[in-house]
Amino acid sequence: MMKTILIVTSSHDRFEGPDPRPTGVWLEEFAVPYMEMLARKIGITVASPRGGAMPVDPRSNPTPEQQQQWQAAIEASRATLPLAGMASADFDAIFLPGGHGPMFDLPDNPDLARLLTEFYQAGKIIAAICHGPAGWVGARRPDGTPLVAGVALTSYTASEEVAAELDKQVPFILEDRLRALGAHFIARENKADHIERDGQFITGQNPNSSTSIARAIVAALDKALQPAFAAVPRQRAAAQEIATFPVPTFLENIAIGEGGDLFVTSYDDGRLFRVSPQGGIAQLARLDGNAAGIGFAADGSLLVAGSAGKTQMLYRVGLDGTVECWIEMQEAVFLNGLTHLVGERYLIADSYKSAIWEVDLAARTAALWLSHERLAHAKDPFHPVPMFPGANGLKIHDDTLYVSSTQQQMLLRVPLGVDYSPGELEVFMTNLNLDDFAFDIEGNIFGTTHIYSSVVRISPDRRVSVVAEAEQGLTGSTAVAFGRTAADHRSLYVTTNGGVSFLSADAVQPGRIVRLDVGIAGYRRP
C-alpha cells in the first residue's frame, strides 16, 4: 500500500510590525523533501491554513536550474488545500517546512493542533524543519502536556536568527520557546546539516538539512535504516582479522587481560572464549544460559552478565574455567554491559528494564541504581530491527558514567556523586546507534554501531568520524576494547556477530575479532 504524507505550509506572506518585509515558506525546505518523496512514490497532499498558493520567501527564489529540478513541487505549491479539511487518518506522516511565515500563522492554528495531537496519539511520524516546529508549540498531547515535552529535537537556532538579523522581527525565538515547553533542544553550528530523530519525531535545523530530513522521513516510512553515518568523514584505520568463528556466532562482548589475552562472550550459546593476540582460540567455559557483558573482578576472575535458564545472573568465572552463579537477579530482565564502579561494586545495564543495576560482589547483592525513560527499549515501528536494546554499553570516564541507549540512538551520561550515587542523567549525543564503546587517553570515544557494521570515533567536542566499516570485516560490530600490552596498546579489538541479528540467514558472515590500529592508547581509570 502506498505511504502518504501531509505537508502543512504557512499562508503568511509578510513580517509584522514596523518592517513588514515579505516572507513565507523557504522554498528549498518544501521542494527538496517534496521531490524526494515523489521519487519514492509516496502520496503527497499539501495543505495550508487558507489554502491556495503557498507564499514563498523571495530570498529563497529558485535558480533556473532549481526551477527545472523542482518543477513538480513548485506546481503543487500553487494549489494547497485548506487545512481544516484534512483528516489524520488519511496519512502516515505529517511534515512542516520552514521559512519565517510559519512563525506567524501556525503556532496557534487549531486545525494544525488537532492534527498533531491525532498524529501523536496514533504513533505516526511528525516531522518539521527550520521554523516548521513553530507549528508544534501550540499542540498538546491527549493528557494536556506540550507535544514537544521531553523530545530531543532541533530547529532554526537562536544563534542563526541573530546571524540573519531577524531576531527582532519574529514574534518569539523558536529555540527558546521549544526549550521552555520542555523539549531537549540540540543545536549545532550555524548552517549545519543537522537532523534529530526521537521516536516518531524528526526535525532539521535549517535549509541545509533539507535533503537529510527528506531521506530520514522516507527511511522511517520504509522501515529502513536511517542514514546516520552517511555524511560523516571517513578516517579508516588499518584492520587485521585476528580470529574467525563459525556461522552463526554472536560474539557479544570483550574484555582484555593484563597479559594481553582477549576474553570474549558468545551470546546465544553462553560460551566464553580465551583468544591470544595472535588469534589462538580456546573455549574457557560454558554457561547455563546466555552470556553478554564481561569484565574483571579484583582477583582477576571474570564477571559475566547473562542468564541461567529464565533467571538473570551475574556469573563469576575463574581463569581455569570454573563457573559460579554469583548473584541471582530475579527482578532483572536482560542484563547486558557491565563496568566497575568502586571497590567491590559494579554497574550492569538492564536493556529491557530501563535501568542500571548496582551489584556488590562481597555482599553478593543487587539493587536498582538508576531507572530512567532514556534507558528504555520499546518497539519502534519505523525501524528495520524493531526490538533493540535500551541501556547497553557502560563506561566511566572522569567521574561520569556514559551509557549507550541503543534503541533510542543516544549516548547518555550520568555524573557520579561522592558516594558513587547517580546524578541527573543528560543526553550527550543523539543519532548514534552505539552498542559498546571505549575511551582513549584524550577522551575520544570509539564505538561499535552494530547494524551499521562500523566503528565510529567521537571527539570530546562531539564530532563523529568512521574509522572502520563492513569491508574491513566489521559486519555486525558489537564490542570494542583497547589492547593492554606494549605491542598493542594503541590498537582496538572489535568483536562482530556477522550480522546474525539483522541479516537473512544466507547472508550472515562468520563472527570475527578484528584489530584496528587507531594510533592512540586506551583510557584506564586511576
XYZ file of C-alpha atoms in Angstrom, residues 63-511:
449
model
C 17.754 29.483 -9.675
C 16.896 28.487 -13.248
C 18.380 25.062 -12.570
C 16.345 24.638 -9.369
C 13.226 25.857 -11.178
C 13.623 22.935 -13.542
C 14.555 20.409 -10.843
C 11.711 21.431 -8.534
C 9.007 21.955 -11.166
C 6.558 19.409 -9.715
C 6.958 20.844 -6.187
C 6.507 24.413 -7.398
C 3.323 23.449 -9.234
C 1.979 21.743 -6.097
C 2.747 24.838 -4.005
C 0.398 26.922 -6.145
C -2.713 24.991 -5.124
C -2.598 23.983 -1.466
C -5.771 22.624 0.139
C -7.452 24.178 3.208
C -6.039 22.668 6.382
C -9.459 22.474 8.041
C -10.483 19.712 5.651
C -7.608 17.378 6.472
C -8.078 14.120 8.437
C -5.115 12.475 10.158
C -6.480 9.007 9.366
C -5.668 9.620 5.685
C -1.911 9.966 6.238
C 1.121 8.094 7.585
C 3.162 11.215 8.350
C 2.954 14.981 8.651
C 5.721 17.413 7.682
C 6.068 21.172 8.253
C 8.633 23.067 6.134
C 10.028 26.323 7.464
C 10.637 29.882 6.418
C 9.555 32.703 8.693
C 5.918 32.511 7.628
C 5.152 29.564 9.974
C 6.165 31.711 12.957
C 3.047 33.834 12.472
C 0.142 31.612 11.436
C 0.957 28.085 12.610
C 1.637 28.292 16.396
C -1.998 28.932 17.320
C -3.767 27.240 14.424
C -6.478 24.984 15.927
C -6.704 22.674 12.891
C -2.971 22.005 12.971
C -3.021 21.482 16.749
C -5.833 18.943 16.339
C -3.962 17.063 13.612
C -0.710 16.977 15.551
C -2.431 15.574 18.630
C -4.029 12.873 16.496
C -0.767 12.013 14.729
C 0.966 11.784 18.109
C -1.731 9.572 19.598
C -1.598 7.249 16.566
C 2.199 6.955 16.778
C 2.678 8.370 13.284
C 5.664 10.331 12.012
C 5.726 14.034 12.908
C 8.449 15.988 11.110
C 9.467 19.620 10.653
C 12.456 21.653 9.513
C 13.903 25.063 10.374
C 10.967 27.251 11.529
C 8.489 24.443 10.859
C 8.499 23.347 14.537
C 6.819 26.700 15.292
C 3.683 24.837 14.293
C 4.235 22.444 17.171
C 4.358 24.958 20.026
C 0.596 25.213 20.452
C -0.062 21.473 20.205
C -0.744 19.259 23.200
C -0.755 15.557 23.887
C -4.034 13.961 24.958
C -3.013 14.386 28.612
C -2.518 18.129 28.137
C 1.283 18.230 28.231
C 3.090 20.092 25.435
C 3.638 17.995 22.324
C 7.388 18.636 22.452
C 7.943 17.957 26.174
C 10.947 15.686 26.631
C 11.526 15.304 22.883
C 15.070 15.548 21.526
C 14.762 17.921 18.567
C 16.256 20.816 16.679
C 15.080 23.828 14.674
C 16.437 27.125 13.411
C 18.570 28.189 16.348
C 18.704 31.432 18.313
C 22.239 31.936 17.013
C 21.076 31.555 13.418
C 18.221 34.007 13.992
C 20.655 36.613 15.333
C 23.083 35.991 12.468
C 20.222 36.579 9.990
C 19.409 39.848 11.841
C 15.786 38.777 12.199
C 15.699 38.103 15.927
C 13.851 41.412 16.484
C 11.356 40.753 13.695
C 9.944 37.395 14.826
C 7.205 37.072 17.464
C 9.438 34.760 19.543
C 12.767 32.949 19.313
C 11.822 29.430 18.340
C 14.679 27.687 20.164
C 13.794 29.495 23.387
C 10.102 28.629 23.097
C 10.781 24.947 22.430
C 13.111 24.766 25.426
C 10.520 26.493 27.616
C 7.977 23.848 26.609
C 10.314 21.120 27.846
C 11.983 19.996 24.616
C 15.534 18.696 24.738
C 16.877 21.152 22.168
C 20.041 20.216 20.293
C 21.838 22.925 18.339
C 24.793 22.596 16.016
C 26.872 25.364 14.473
C 25.097 27.865 12.224
C 24.120 26.425 8.819
C 24.991 22.865 9.872
C 23.338 19.992 8.030
C 21.767 18.553 11.168
C 18.724 16.424 11.881
C 17.363 14.793 15.013
C 15.193 11.690 15.312
C 13.466 10.841 18.588
C 10.883 8.107 18.174
C 8.160 9.437 15.881
C 9.642 12.958 15.780
C 12.095 14.034 13.053
C 13.489 17.575 12.872
C 16.002 19.523 10.786
C 17.909 22.631 11.821
C 17.924 24.817 8.698
C 17.650 24.781 4.878
C 20.940 22.887 4.565
C 19.206 19.956 6.290
C 16.530 19.640 3.606
C 17.971 16.577 1.875
C 18.839 14.886 5.155
C 15.371 15.274 6.659
C 13.750 14.108 3.426
C 15.815 10.930 3.480
C 15.123 10.402 7.176
C 11.359 10.669 6.650
C 11.475 8.278 3.691
C 13.599 5.808 5.674
C 11.125 5.915 8.568
C 8.181 5.321 6.239
C 10.043 2.443 4.553
C 11.223 0.996 7.901
C 14.762 1.220 6.558
C 17.969 2.175 8.325
C 18.283 5.862 8.995
C 21.259 7.339 7.091
C 23.012 8.009 10.395
C 26.641 7.989 9.237
C 26.285 8.615 5.505
C 27.646 12.163 5.600
C 30.345 11.862 8.300
C 34.059 11.847 7.386
C 35.933 8.573 6.864
C 39.327 8.144 8.562
C 39.905 4.439 8.134
C 42.303 2.642 10.433
C 44.355 -0.325 9.278
C 42.467 -3.542 10.061
C 43.677 -7.079 10.712
C 41.450 -10.108 11.256
C 42.631 -11.866 14.426
C 40.155 -14.727 14.802
C 37.147 -16.178 12.973
C 34.239 -18.151 14.414
C 31.706 -20.385 12.594
C 28.410 -19.056 11.243
C 26.328 -18.173 13.214
C 28.338 -16.966 16.215
C 27.051 -13.920 18.080
C 30.212 -12.536 19.684
C 28.740 -10.124 22.201
C 31.387 -8.526 24.406
C 35.111 -8.415 25.087
C 37.498 -7.843 27.994
C 41.283 -7.856 27.759
C 43.570 -9.129 30.494
C 46.808 -7.554 31.670
C 48.772 -10.261 29.845
C 47.099 -9.386 26.552
C 44.659 -12.284 26.168
C 41.173 -11.470 24.915
C 38.121 -12.889 26.705
C 35.005 -12.940 24.552
C 31.377 -13.885 25.210
C 29.246 -15.729 22.665
C 25.728 -14.625 23.485
C 23.370 -17.285 22.149
C 25.195 -20.393 23.364
C 26.687 -18.947 26.569
C 30.274 -19.787 25.674
C 33.344 -17.862 26.840
C 36.460 -17.925 24.696
C 40.034 -17.067 25.501
C 41.810 -15.697 22.439
C 45.502 -14.852 22.183
C 46.557 -11.635 20.405
C 47.883 -13.908 17.652
C 44.440 -15.485 17.162
C 44.629 -18.773 19.069
C 41.106 -19.705 20.243
C 40.243 -21.846 23.276
C 36.860 -22.307 24.933
C 37.216 -21.279 28.570
C 33.732 -22.085 29.895
C 30.097 -22.550 29.004
C 27.245 -21.034 30.975
C 23.795 -22.473 31.509
C 22.208 -19.640 29.536
C 23.202 -16.536 27.575
C 26.448 -14.616 28.013
C 26.522 -10.830 27.490
C 28.650 -8.236 29.347
C 32.077 -9.202 30.627
C 34.678 -7.636 32.918
C 37.246 -8.446 35.586
C 36.937 -8.750 39.357
C 39.792 -7.535 41.538
C 41.175 -11.065 41.908
C 41.458 -11.486 38.129
C 38.416 -13.703 37.730
C 35.838 -12.840 35.082
C 32.399 -11.384 35.723
C 29.796 -12.245 33.110
C 26.277 -10.810 32.928
C 23.867 -13.298 31.447
C 21.137 -15.751 32.299
C 20.629 -19.126 33.944
C 17.562 -20.548 32.317
C 14.955 -17.809 32.660
C 16.713 -16.052 35.548
C 19.170 -13.198 35.011
C 22.513 -13.969 36.599
C 25.905 -12.487 37.312
C 28.448 -15.281 36.912
C 31.963 -15.453 38.245
C 34.332 -17.444 36.049
C 37.837 -18.416 37.037
C 40.662 -18.370 34.530
C 40.721 -22.148 34.945
C 37.170 -22.319 33.578
C 35.300 -22.866 36.846
C 31.854 -21.232 36.808
C 29.925 -19.918 39.817
C 26.444 -18.408 39.820
C 27.457 -15.421 41.914
C 24.383 -13.152 42.143
C 20.906 -14.225 41.091
C 18.902 -11.201 39.902
C 15.250 -12.181 39.894
C 13.937 -8.683 39.118
C 16.293 -8.063 36.188
C 15.046 -8.610 32.634
C 18.010 -8.543 30.229
C 21.471 -7.959 31.681
C 23.983 -6.517 29.250
C 27.110 -4.343 29.539
C 28.906 -4.007 32.871
C 31.593 -1.790 34.331
C 33.483 -1.399 37.607
C 32.145 1.333 39.896
C 34.323 1.293 43.038
C 35.712 -1.366 45.356
C 33.566 -4.471 45.045
C 30.724 -2.557 43.412
C 29.842 -2.868 39.714
C 27.145 -1.490 37.436
C 25.192 -3.612 34.933
C 22.873 -2.307 32.210
C 19.430 -3.869 32.001
C 18.469 -3.426 28.358
C 14.780 -4.248 28.789
C 14.036 -2.685 32.202
C 15.024 0.961 31.543
C 17.529 0.535 34.333
C 21.074 0.126 35.592
C 21.767 -2.234 38.490
C 24.457 -1.968 41.142
C 25.915 -5.239 42.388
C 28.171 -5.782 45.388
C 30.448 -8.772 44.851
C 31.388 -9.080 48.534
C 27.807 -8.921 49.819
C 26.502 -10.805 46.756
C 23.591 -8.365 46.454
C 21.976 -6.394 43.658
C 19.987 -3.153 43.861
C 18.485 -0.767 41.345
C 20.977 2.091 40.832
C 19.133 4.156 38.233
C 15.889 3.957 36.279
C 15.087 6.446 33.512
C 12.920 6.607 30.385
C 16.014 7.357 28.271
C 17.357 3.912 29.210
C 14.246 2.236 27.848
C 13.795 -0.003 24.873
C 10.480 -0.005 23.068
C 9.136 -1.380 19.842
C 9.974 1.138 17.125
C 7.553 0.783 14.193
C 9.874 2.837 11.964
C 13.000 0.700 12.492
C 14.026 -2.378 10.469
C 15.013 -4.131 13.720
C 12.097 -3.023 15.951
C 13.230 -4.585 19.253
C 16.749 -3.372 20.014
C 18.294 -2.970 23.482
C 17.793 0.138 25.564
C 20.654 0.663 28.052
C 23.574 -1.298 26.613
C 27.245 -0.319 26.995
C 28.592 1.288 30.188
C 31.903 3.097 30.740
C 33.149 5.526 33.408
C 35.360 8.454 32.412
C 36.314 11.399 34.641
C 33.759 10.587 37.364
C 30.950 10.326 34.840
C 29.119 7.217 33.692
C 28.447 7.058 29.949
C 25.630 4.822 28.689
C 24.734 3.830 25.151
C 20.949 3.711 24.783
C 20.849 1.767 21.541
C 17.132 1.699 20.756
C 16.902 5.468 21.237
C 20.186 6.054 19.362
C 21.602 8.161 22.178
C 24.773 8.358 24.218
C 23.867 9.420 27.749
C 25.961 10.479 30.710
C 25.368 10.440 34.435
C 27.659 12.334 36.857
C 28.756 10.294 39.874
C 28.299 11.669 43.371
C 30.983 11.470 46.048
C 29.344 8.243 47.223
C 29.039 6.993 43.617
C 25.304 7.580 43.553
C 23.854 8.772 40.222
C 23.423 12.442 39.445
C 20.986 13.793 36.866
C 21.034 11.911 33.569
C 21.657 14.027 30.466
C 21.761 13.380 26.734
C 25.335 13.717 25.465
C 24.869 12.670 21.823
C 21.980 11.723 19.561
C 21.688 9.926 16.195
C 24.223 7.355 17.405
C 23.350 3.680 17.118
C 26.079 2.666 19.584
C 26.395 -0.779 21.073
C 29.631 -0.899 23.103
C 32.340 1.770 23.292
C 35.730 2.625 24.822
C 37.610 5.842 25.662
C 41.149 6.697 24.604
C 43.576 8.771 26.676
C 42.454 12.021 25.025
C 38.770 11.495 25.769
C 37.761 10.329 22.297
C 35.131 7.589 22.207
C 35.400 4.612 19.856
C 32.075 2.819 19.475
C 30.582 -0.100 17.594
C 27.418 0.596 15.608
C 26.105 -3.000 15.266
C 23.545 -2.828 12.424
C 25.619 -0.121 10.707
C 28.614 -2.515 10.716
C 31.222 0.071 11.608
C 33.322 1.638 14.329
C 32.995 5.381 14.834
C 35.162 7.880 16.666
C 33.505 10.666 18.676
C 35.715 13.554 19.716
C 35.228 15.416 23.018
C 33.562 18.224 21.033
C 31.099 15.621 19.615
C 32.408 15.360 16.083
C 31.889 11.930 14.534
C 34.054 10.085 12.018
C 34.021 6.500 10.775
C 37.266 4.582 11.380
C 36.282 1.125 10.057
C 33.414 -0.446 8.114
C 31.946 -3.722 6.866
C 34.554 -4.027 4.097
C 37.159 -4.422 6.846
C 35.324 -7.373 8.389
C 33.040 -5.461 10.762
C 29.604 -6.756 9.740
C 27.540 -6.650 12.928
C 30.167 -4.889 15.087
C 29.270 -5.444 18.748
C 32.041 -4.536 21.203
C 35.430 -2.824 21.496
C 38.376 -2.808 23.894
C 41.892 -1.408 23.776
C 44.919 -3.665 23.914
C 46.832 -3.794 27.199
C 50.419 -4.627 26.216
C 53.296 -2.611 24.782
C 52.714 -4.315 21.429
C 49.034 -3.454 21.063
C 48.103 -0.652 23.479
C 47.454 1.651 20.513
C 45.120 -0.883 18.934
C 41.430 -1.510 19.317
C 39.957 -5.023 19.260
C 36.458 -5.324 17.814
C 34.033 -8.251 18.039
C 31.297 -8.925 15.491
C 28.322 -11.234 15.097
C 28.473 -11.408 11.311
C 25.059 -9.753 11.027
C 23.152 -12.620 12.646
C 20.861 -10.128 14.413
C 19.710 -8.350 11.235
C 20.715 -10.185 8.028
C 18.901 -13.061 6.351
C 20.299 -16.479 7.236
C 22.007 -16.924 3.865
C 23.806 -13.563 4.195
C 25.204 -13.983 7.721
C 29.005 -13.912 7.928
C 31.336 -15.518 10.480
C 31.771 -13.870 13.842
